[in-house]
Amino acid sequence: MSSAALRATMVVDKAFKIAEVDRRIYGSFIEHLGRAVYGGIYEPSHPAADKLGFRNDVKELVKQLNVPIIRYPGGNFVSGYNWEDGVGPVEARPKRLELAWRTVEPNEVGTNEFAGWAKEVGSEVMMAVNLGTRGVDAARNLLEYCNHPGGSYWSDLRRSHGYDEPHKIKTWCLGNEMDGPWQIGQKTPQEYGRLAYETAKAMRLVDPDIELVSCGSSSSSMPSFPEWESVTLDHTYEVADYISLHQYYGNRDNDSANFLARSMDMDHFIRTVIATCDYVKAKKRSKKTMYLSFDEWNVWYHSNDVDAQIEPWGVAPPQLEDVYNFEDALLVGSMLITFLRHADRVKMACMAQLVNVIAPIMTENGGRSWKQTIFYPYMHTSVFGRGVSLQPVVHSPVYDAKDYTDVPYLDSAVVYNEADETLTIFAVNRHLEEALELDCDIRGFEGYRLIEHLVLEHEDLKAVNTADREEVKPHSGGNAACDGGYVKARLAKASWNVIRLGKPSN
């Protein structure tokens, strides 16, 4: 097939609204795992450390991503975590054996330090409570410690620790991956549903204004999916606001065409969870709609074999440090596009994780920090994907892969920001050998002109970024043009594209 013959069309109109994009779909995740905290966001001996020990160079990179919410402190870690270990004078905090990742947790960073750091980088905290080894009492006490203004035991304890004002943490996760046999305190769906319900009930008595996330399946491949969702929501439907989804993808068999189609699996996962939620809604005759929190997602497979060789009981060993390549960035772009296309139900999402551990940001202990390939589609969508998600009418040539059929070469989403009168088209060309000619009808946006066409492309799908060389980075030399209400662009083979349009000010 010649490049001229590969063509896709798109119609975009203001009337084709999916929903307002909740900014929290661009969230991330910091777990006490590997070098995410120690050597990642926090390293008191680093030349760029602030007075509290947090790395300013890392803070600046996080700010570039414009991350609205960060899940903390886990993850598998939280199912064995005693939150009281991480508050009060640092020198008095205990060092604990951390069983989820078999390390030693020094507890130098805890609830107060992380809440302060999150505020500094412009993020809210999504706090997870331990429903593995603990339960109702620890959860309601932590909430009181964080959110109650004063005059009670736990709130006054926070004040004695130097934090007079409450943290006002709004969003709380009721445990983590409680269906997983790897989880400390794994539960059956009935056990989890009952515990989560009672925990939610107590937490809402402490602070009625919080939002709660019920724990969904650890992935769509779990044998109990989606029965887990059906059974647990039977308990938590009226007390929770969201149900969580977790999913990671890899390319171990080096089948790039199949790998780039895996966002179709994510789409199916989301649709199945929505259907299950709506089944429970109908069963309960409820007027409430359950929303989705996709609070763990990413590419993850590069580091698995390396991690198996790490000796246990070290402090912050280099665990899960995937070095991402260019094709990983393309799939990450498609996963973000998938969230935008489900903006009516997916209201939160957290890329797992933020620094060093399967992350867009990498650091050297005592040294440099840099952007991985996946940094860029994440940054582009977070910065430019604010507004209303529109449903484009797309006609694209398709291909068949090993696990998927009728995979569109064009994967796209569109966001209209009425406040600043901008229209942004996010597009991945999945074709590994041919450019894709895009014709887009935007006649409903009269007077709009091209602002820029950002492109992430590389001849080598396996190209990576390092501290010494940023091999994969975007450029603004895309060839999109806008004339007479039509946008035309040539999307390079295997590329991520951001086409931004706006209405010139008079």
Coordinates of C-alpha atoms in Angstrom, one line a residue:
M1 CA 0.0 0.0 0.0
S2 CA 1.4 3.4 -0.9
S3 CA 1.5 6.2 1.7
A4 CA -0.9 8.3 -0.4
A5 CA -3.5 5.5 -0.3
L6 CA -3.5 5.3 3.5
R7 CA -6.1 7.8 4.5
A8 CA -8.4 8.5 7.4
T9 CA -11.2 11.0 7.9
M10 CA -12.7 12.6 11.0
V11 CA -15.7 14.9 11.6
V12 CA -15.6 17.0 14.8
D13 CA -18.5 19.1 16.1
K14 CA -19.2 20.9 19.4
A15 CA -22.6 19.1 19.6
F16 CA -20.9 15.6 19.8
K17 CA -20.1 15.9 23.6
I18 CA -19.1 12.9 25.6
A19 CA -18.5 14.8 28.9
E20 CA -16.4 17.3 30.7
V21 CA -12.9 15.9 31.2
D22 CA -12.2 15.5 34.9
R23 CA -8.7 16.8 35.4
R24 CA -8.0 14.0 37.7
I25 CA -7.7 11.5 34.9
Y26 CA -4.1 12.9 34.6
G27 CA -3.2 11.7 38.1
S28 CA -0.2 9.6 39.2
F29 CA 0.9 7.4 42.0
I30 CA 3.7 7.3 44.6
E31 CA 4.2 4.1 46.6
H32 CA 6.8 3.3 49.2
L33 CA 8.4 1.0 46.6
G34 CA 11.9 1.0 45.2
R35 CA 13.3 4.5 44.7
A36 CA 10.0 6.2 44.2
V37 CA 10.3 8.0 47.5
Y38 CA 13.8 7.5 48.8
G39 CA 16.1 8.6 45.9
G40 CA 13.2 9.7 43.9
I41 CA 11.1 12.6 45.3
Y42 CA 13.1 12.6 48.6
E43 CA 16.9 12.7 49.0
P44 CA 18.2 15.0 51.7
S45 CA 21.8 14.6 50.7
H46 CA 21.2 15.6 47.1
P47 CA 22.6 19.0 46.0
A48 CA 19.1 20.0 44.7
A49 CA 17.3 19.0 48.0
D50 CA 15.1 21.6 49.8
K51 CA 15.3 22.1 53.5
L52 CA 12.9 19.2 54.1
G53 CA 14.9 16.8 51.9
F54 CA 12.8 16.8 48.7
R55 CA 14.5 17.1 45.4
N56 CA 13.8 20.4 43.6
D57 CA 14.8 19.1 40.2
V58 CA 12.2 16.3 40.5
K59 CA 9.6 18.8 41.7
E60 CA 10.1 20.9 38.6
L61 CA 9.6 17.9 36.3
V62 CA 6.4 16.9 38.2
K63 CA 5.1 20.5 37.8
Q64 CA 5.7 20.2 34.0
L65 CA 3.3 17.2 34.0
N66 CA 0.6 19.3 35.7
V67 CA -0.4 16.3 37.9
P68 CA -3.7 17.1 39.6
I69 CA -3.9 14.1 42.1
I70 CA -1.4 11.5 43.4
R71 CA -2.3 8.2 45.0
Y72 CA -0.3 7.4 48.1
P73 CA 1.2 5.4 49.9
G74 CA 0.3 2.3 47.9
G75 CA -0.2 -0.1 46.3
N76 CA 0.7 -3.4 47.8
F77 CA 2.7 -1.5 50.4
V78 CA -0.5 -0.1 52.1
S79 CA -1.8 -3.5 53.0
G80 CA 0.8 -4.0 55.6
Y81 CA 1.4 -0.3 56.6
N82 CA 0.8 1.2 60.0
W83 CA 0.3 4.9 59.2
E84 CA 1.2 5.9 62.8
D85 CA 4.8 4.8 62.0
G86 CA 5.1 7.7 59.5
V87 CA 4.1 10.6 61.7
G88 CA 5.8 12.5 64.6
P89 CA 9.5 13.1 65.1
V90 CA 11.4 11.4 62.3
E91 CA 14.2 10.3 64.7
A92 CA 11.6 8.4 66.8
R93 CA 10.0 6.6 63.9
P94 CA 10.5 2.8 63.7
K95 CA 12.2 0.9 60.8
R96 CA 9.9 -1.9 59.7
L97 CA 10.2 -5.0 57.5
E98 CA 8.1 -4.1 54.5
L99 CA 6.6 -7.4 53.3
A100 CA 5.0 -6.5 50.0
W101 CA 8.3 -5.7 48.4
R102 CA 10.6 -7.3 51.0
T103 CA 12.6 -4.2 51.9
V104 CA 13.2 -2.2 55.1
E105 CA 11.0 0.9 55.4
P106 CA 12.7 3.7 57.3
N107 CA 9.6 5.8 57.6
E108 CA 11.4 9.1 57.0
V109 CA 8.6 10.2 54.8
G110 CA 5.0 9.8 55.9
T111 CA 1.6 11.4 55.7
N112 CA 2.5 14.9 56.7
E113 CA 5.6 15.2 54.6
F114 CA 3.9 13.7 51.5
A115 CA 0.9 16.0 51.9
G116 CA 3.2 19.0 52.1
W117 CA 5.2 17.9 49.0
A118 CA 2.0 17.2 47.0
K119 CA 0.7 20.7 47.8
E120 CA 4.0 22.2 46.6
V121 CA 3.8 20.5 43.2
G122 CA 0.2 21.5 42.8
S123 CA -1.4 18.1 43.4
E124 CA -4.1 16.7 45.7
V125 CA -3.6 13.5 47.6
M126 CA -5.6 10.3 46.9
M127 CA -5.0 8.5 50.2
A128 CA -5.2 4.7 50.5
V129 CA -6.2 3.0 53.8
N130 CA -5.0 -0.4 54.9
L131 CA -7.7 -3.0 54.6
G132 CA -5.3 -5.9 54.5
T133 CA -3.8 -6.2 58.0
R134 CA -6.0 -3.4 59.5
G135 CA -9.5 -2.1 59.0
V136 CA -12.2 0.3 60.3
D137 CA -10.4 1.7 63.3
A138 CA -7.1 2.6 61.7
A139 CA -8.9 4.1 58.7
R140 CA -11.2 6.4 60.7
N141 CA -8.3 7.4 62.9
L142 CA -6.1 8.3 59.9
L143 CA -9.0 10.4 58.4
E144 CA -9.5 12.2 61.7
Y145 CA -5.7 12.9 61.9
C146 CA -5.7 14.3 58.3
N147 CA -9.0 16.2 58.1
H148 CA -10.4 17.1 61.4
P149 CA -9.5 20.7 62.4
G150 CA -8.8 20.1 66.1
G151 CA -10.2 19.4 69.5
S152 CA -9.9 15.6 69.2
Y153 CA -7.2 13.1 70.0
W154 CA -6.0 12.4 66.5
S155 CA -6.4 15.9 65.1
D156 CA -4.6 17.4 68.2
L157 CA -1.8 14.9 67.6
R158 CA -1.4 16.2 64.1
R159 CA -1.2 19.7 65.5
S160 CA 1.4 18.6 68.0
H161 CA 3.4 17.3 65.1
G162 CA 3.5 20.9 63.6
Y163 CA 0.6 20.8 61.2
D164 CA -2.1 23.1 62.7
E165 CA -4.2 23.1 59.6
P166 CA -6.0 19.9 58.4
H167 CA -4.8 18.4 55.1
K168 CA -8.4 18.2 53.8
I169 CA -7.8 15.1 51.8
K170 CA -10.9 14.5 49.8
T171 CA -10.3 11.2 48.0
W172 CA -9.7 7.9 49.8
C173 CA -9.1 4.4 48.5
L174 CA -10.6 1.5 50.4
G175 CA -7.7 -0.8 50.2
N176 CA -5.7 -2.1 47.3
E177 CA -6.0 -5.1 45.0
M178 CA -7.7 -7.1 47.7
D179 CA -8.5 -9.9 45.3
G180 CA -4.8 -10.7 44.7
P181 CA -3.2 -13.7 46.3
W182 CA 0.0 -11.6 46.5
Q183 CA -1.8 -9.1 48.7
I184 CA -1.2 -9.2 52.5
G185 CA -4.6 -9.8 53.9
Q186 CA -6.2 -11.0 50.7
K187 CA -10.0 -11.1 50.9
T188 CA -12.9 -13.0 49.3
P189 CA -15.3 -10.6 47.5
Q190 CA -17.8 -11.0 50.3
E191 CA -15.2 -10.4 53.0
Y192 CA -13.9 -7.3 51.2
G193 CA -17.4 -6.0 50.5
R194 CA -18.4 -6.2 54.1
L195 CA -15.2 -4.6 55.4
A196 CA -15.2 -1.9 52.8
Y197 CA -18.8 -1.0 53.6
E198 CA -18.2 -0.8 57.3
T199 CA -15.0 1.2 56.8
A200 CA -16.8 3.6 54.5
K201 CA -19.6 4.1 56.9
A202 CA -17.3 5.0 59.8
M203 CA -15.2 7.3 57.6
R204 CA -18.2 9.2 56.4
L205 CA -19.2 9.8 60.0
V206 CA -15.9 11.5 60.6
D207 CA -16.0 13.5 57.4
P208 CA -19.2 13.3 55.2
D209 CA -17.5 15.3 52.4
I210 CA -14.9 12.7 51.3
E211 CA -15.0 10.6 48.2
L212 CA -14.4 6.9 48.4
V213 CA -13.0 4.4 45.9
S214 CA -14.1 0.8 46.2
C215 CA -11.4 -1.8 45.3
G216 CA -12.0 -3.4 41.9
S217 CA -10.2 -6.3 40.3
S218 CA -6.4 -6.3 40.1
S219 CA -6.6 -6.6 36.3
S220 CA -9.1 -7.8 33.7
S221 CA -7.2 -11.1 33.5
M222 CA -8.1 -12.1 37.1
P223 CA -10.2 -15.3 37.1
S224 CA -12.7 -13.6 39.4
F225 CA -13.3 -10.6 37.1
P226 CA -16.0 -9.3 36.8
E227 CA -17.7 -11.3 39.5
W228 CA -15.5 -9.5 42.0
E229 CA -17.0 -6.2 40.9
S230 CA -20.5 -7.5 41.0
V231 CA -20.2 -9.0 44.5
T232 CA -18.2 -6.2 46.2
L233 CA -20.4 -3.5 44.7
D234 CA -23.5 -5.3 46.1
H235 CA -22.1 -4.1 49.4
T236 CA -20.4 -0.8 48.6
Y237 CA -22.5 0.7 45.8
E238 CA -24.3 3.2 47.9
V239 CA -21.3 4.3 50.0
A240 CA -18.6 4.5 47.4
D241 CA -18.3 7.0 44.6
Y242 CA -15.9 5.1 42.3
I243 CA -14.6 1.6 41.7
S244 CA -10.9 1.1 40.8
L245 CA -9.4 -0.5 37.7
H246 CA -5.8 -1.6 37.3
Q247 CA -4.1 -2.7 34.1
Y248 CA -0.5 -3.0 32.7
Y249 CA 0.7 -4.1 29.3
G250 CA 3.9 -5.4 27.9
N251 CA 5.5 -6.6 24.7
R252 CA 7.6 -9.6 25.7
D253 CA 7.1 -11.3 22.4
N254 CA 8.2 -8.2 20.5
D255 CA 5.1 -8.0 18.4
S256 CA 4.8 -4.3 18.0
A257 CA 1.6 -4.3 15.9
N258 CA -0.1 -6.3 18.6
F259 CA 1.4 -4.3 21.4
L260 CA 0.1 -1.0 19.9
A261 CA -3.4 -2.5 19.8
R262 CA -3.6 -3.3 23.5
S263 CA -5.5 -0.1 24.2
M264 CA -8.4 -1.9 22.6
D265 CA -8.2 -4.4 25.6
M266 CA -8.3 -1.4 27.9
D267 CA -11.4 -0.1 26.2
H268 CA -13.1 -3.5 26.6
F269 CA -12.1 -3.6 30.3
I270 CA -13.7 -0.2 30.9
R271 CA -16.8 -1.1 29.0
T272 CA -17.2 -4.4 31.0
V273 CA -16.8 -2.6 34.4
I274 CA -19.3 0.0 33.3
A275 CA -21.8 -2.7 32.4
T276 CA -21.2 -4.5 35.7
C277 CA -21.7 -1.2 37.7
D278 CA -24.9 -0.5 35.8
Y279 CA -26.1 -4.1 36.4
V280 CA -25.7 -3.5 40.2
K281 CA -27.4 -0.1 39.8
A282 CA -30.4 -1.8 38.1
K283 CA -30.4 -4.6 40.6
K284 CA -30.6 -2.1 43.5
R285 CA -33.1 0.2 41.8
S286 CA -30.5 2.9 42.5
K287 CA -30.5 6.4 41.1
K288 CA -26.8 6.7 41.6
T289 CA -24.2 6.3 38.9
M290 CA -20.9 4.6 39.8
Y291 CA -17.8 6.2 38.3
L292 CA -14.5 4.7 37.5
S293 CA -11.0 5.4 39.0
F294 CA -8.4 3.8 36.7
D295 CA -5.8 4.3 39.5
E296 CA -3.1 2.1 38.2
W297 CA -2.1 1.9 34.6
N298 CA 1.1 1.9 32.5
V299 CA 3.4 -0.3 30.4
W300 CA 5.3 -2.6 32.7
Y301 CA 7.4 -5.6 31.7
H302 CA 11.0 -4.4 31.1
S303 CA 12.2 -4.7 34.7
N304 CA 10.6 -8.0 35.8
D305 CA 13.6 -10.3 35.3
V306 CA 16.0 -7.8 36.8
D307 CA 13.9 -7.3 40.0
A308 CA 14.0 -11.1 40.6
Q309 CA 17.7 -10.8 41.4
I310 CA 17.4 -8.1 44.1
E311 CA 18.5 -9.2 47.6
P312 CA 15.8 -8.7 50.2
W313 CA 15.7 -6.3 53.1
G314 CA 17.6 -3.4 51.6
V315 CA 16.4 0.3 51.9
A316 CA 15.0 1.6 48.6
P317 CA 16.7 -0.8 46.1
P318 CA 16.1 0.0 42.4
Q319 CA 12.9 -2.0 41.9
L320 CA 10.6 -1.9 38.9
E321 CA 12.8 0.6 37.0
D322 CA 11.5 0.0 33.5
V323 CA 13.5 1.9 30.8
Y324 CA 10.8 2.9 28.4
N325 CA 11.3 3.0 24.6
F326 CA 9.5 4.9 21.9
E327 CA 6.8 2.3 21.2
D328 CA 5.9 2.3 24.9
A329 CA 5.2 6.1 24.5
L330 CA 2.9 5.4 21.6
L331 CA 0.8 2.9 23.7
V332 CA 0.7 5.3 26.6
G333 CA -0.7 7.9 24.3
S334 CA -3.4 5.5 23.1
M335 CA -4.2 4.6 26.7
L336 CA -4.7 8.3 27.5
I337 CA -6.9 8.6 24.4
T338 CA -9.0 5.8 25.7
F339 CA -9.6 7.6 29.0
L340 CA -10.7 10.7 27.0
R341 CA -13.1 8.7 25.0
H342 CA -14.7 7.4 28.3
A343 CA -14.7 10.8 30.0
D344 CA -18.4 10.3 30.9
R345 CA -17.5 7.4 33.3
V346 CA -13.7 7.5 33.9
K347 CA -13.2 10.4 36.3
M348 CA -9.9 9.6 37.8
A349 CA -6.8 7.8 36.6
C350 CA -3.3 7.4 38.0
M351 CA -0.2 6.5 35.9
A352 CA 1.7 4.1 38.0
Q353 CA 4.1 5.4 39.0
L354 CA 5.6 8.9 39.0
V355 CA 9.3 8.7 39.7
N356 CA 11.8 5.8 39.1
V357 CA 9.3 3.0 39.6
I358 CA 7.6 2.3 36.2
A359 CA 7.7 6.0 35.8
P360 CA 7.9 9.0 33.4
I361 CA 10.6 10.6 35.5
M362 CA 14.0 8.9 36.4
T363 CA 16.8 10.0 38.7
E364 CA 20.3 9.1 39.8
N365 CA 20.9 9.0 43.5
G366 CA 22.9 12.1 44.1
G367 CA 22.8 13.0 40.5
R368 CA 20.7 13.8 37.5
S369 CA 17.0 13.5 36.6
W370 CA 15.5 13.1 33.2
K371 CA 12.3 12.4 31.2
Q372 CA 11.5 9.0 29.9
T373 CA 9.8 8.6 26.5
I374 CA 6.4 8.2 28.1
F375 CA 6.7 11.6 29.8
Y376 CA 5.6 13.4 26.6
P377 CA 2.2 12.0 25.7
Y378 CA 1.4 12.2 29.4
M379 CA 2.4 15.9 29.6
H380 CA 0.7 16.8 26.3
T381 CA -2.7 15.3 27.4
S382 CA -2.4 16.7 30.9
V383 CA -1.6 20.2 29.7
F384 CA -3.8 20.4 26.5
G385 CA -6.5 17.8 27.3
R386 CA -8.6 20.0 29.6
G387 CA -12.2 20.8 28.6
V388 CA -15.0 18.8 27.0
S389 CA -14.2 15.5 25.4
L390 CA -15.9 15.3 22.0
Q391 CA -16.9 12.2 20.0
P392 CA -15.3 12.4 16.6
V393 CA -16.8 10.5 13.7
V394 CA -13.8 8.5 12.4
H395 CA -13.3 6.4 9.4
S396 CA -9.9 4.7 9.4
P397 CA -8.3 1.8 7.6
V398 CA -7.8 -1.2 9.9
Y399 CA -5.5 -4.1 10.5
D400 CA -5.6 -7.5 12.2
A401 CA -3.1 -8.3 14.9
K402 CA -2.4 -11.5 16.8
D403 CA -4.9 -10.8 19.6
Y404 CA -7.1 -8.2 18.0
T405 CA -9.1 -7.7 14.8
D406 CA -10.2 -4.5 13.0
V407 CA -7.6 -2.4 14.8
P408 CA -7.9 1.2 13.4
Y409 CA -4.6 2.7 12.3
L410 CA -5.9 6.0 13.6
D411 CA -6.4 6.2 17.3
S412 CA -7.8 9.6 18.3
A413 CA -9.6 11.8 20.8
V414 CA -10.6 15.4 20.7
V415 CA -10.9 18.0 23.5
Y416 CA -12.6 21.4 23.2
N417 CA -11.8 24.0 25.8
E418 CA -14.5 26.6 25.6
A419 CA -12.8 28.9 28.1
D420 CA -9.8 29.6 25.9
E421 CA -11.5 28.6 22.6
T422 CA -9.0 25.9 21.7
L423 CA -9.6 22.5 20.0
T424 CA -7.0 19.8 20.4
I425 CA -6.8 16.6 18.4
F426 CA -4.7 13.8 19.9
A427 CA -3.8 11.1 17.4
V428 CA -1.7 8.0 17.2
N429 CA -0.8 6.4 13.8
R430 CA -0.4 2.8 14.6
H431 CA 0.9 1.9 11.2
L432 CA 4.6 0.8 11.5
E433 CA 5.5 1.4 7.9
E434 CA 3.2 4.0 6.4
A435 CA 2.2 7.6 7.0
L436 CA -1.5 8.3 7.4
E437 CA -3.2 11.1 5.6
L438 CA -5.8 12.7 7.9
D439 CA -8.7 14.8 6.7
C440 CA -10.6 16.4 9.5
D441 CA -13.9 18.4 9.1
I442 CA -14.1 21.1 11.8
R443 CA -16.6 23.4 10.1
G444 CA -18.5 23.7 13.3
F445 CA -15.5 25.7 14.7
E446 CA -15.7 28.7 12.4
G447 CA -12.6 30.9 12.2
Y448 CA -10.3 28.4 14.0
R449 CA -6.7 28.4 12.9
L450 CA -3.7 26.1 13.5
I451 CA -1.7 26.9 16.6
E452 CA 0.8 24.0 16.4
H453 CA 1.2 20.4 15.4
L454 CA 3.4 18.6 17.9
V455 CA 4.9 15.2 16.9
L456 CA 6.7 12.4 18.7
E457 CA 8.4 10.2 16.2
H458 CA 11.5 8.1 15.8
E459 CA 12.8 5.6 13.3
D460 CA 13.7 3.1 16.0
L461 CA 10.7 1.8 18.0
K462 CA 13.2 0.6 20.7
A463 CA 14.9 4.0 21.2
V464 CA 15.2 5.2 24.8
N465 CA 16.1 8.3 26.8
T466 CA 18.9 8.3 29.3
A467 CA 20.5 10.8 31.6
D468 CA 23.2 11.4 28.9
R469 CA 20.9 11.6 25.8
E470 CA 17.3 12.4 25.2
E471 CA 16.8 10.4 22.1
V472 CA 13.0 10.6 22.0
K473 CA 11.5 14.0 22.3
P474 CA 8.7 15.9 20.5
H475 CA 9.1 18.6 17.9
S476 CA 6.6 21.2 16.7
G477 CA 7.4 20.7 13.0
G478 CA 4.2 18.7 12.1
N479 CA 2.7 19.5 8.8
A480 CA -1.0 20.1 9.8
A481 CA -2.8 22.9 8.0
C482 CA -6.2 24.4 8.5
D483 CA -8.2 26.0 5.7
G484 CA -11.9 26.6 5.1
G485 CA -13.0 24.5 8.1
Y486 CA -10.9 21.5 7.2
V487 CA -7.7 20.2 8.8
K488 CA -5.3 18.2 6.8
A489 CA -2.2 16.5 8.2
R490 CA 0.2 13.7 7.3
L491 CA 0.7 11.6 10.4
A492 CA 4.1 10.0 10.3
K493 CA 4.4 6.2 10.6
A494 CA 4.2 5.1 14.2
S495 CA 3.8 8.6 15.7
W496 CA 2.1 10.5 18.4
N497 CA 0.5 13.8 17.3
V498 CA -1.1 16.8 19.0
I499 CA -2.9 19.2 16.6
R500 CA -3.9 22.3 18.4
L501 CA -6.3 24.8 16.9
G502 CA -7.7 28.1 18.2
K503 CA -9.8 31.1 17.4
P504 CA -7.6 34.2 16.9
S505 CA -8.4 37.1 19.3
N506 CA -9.9 40.1 17.6

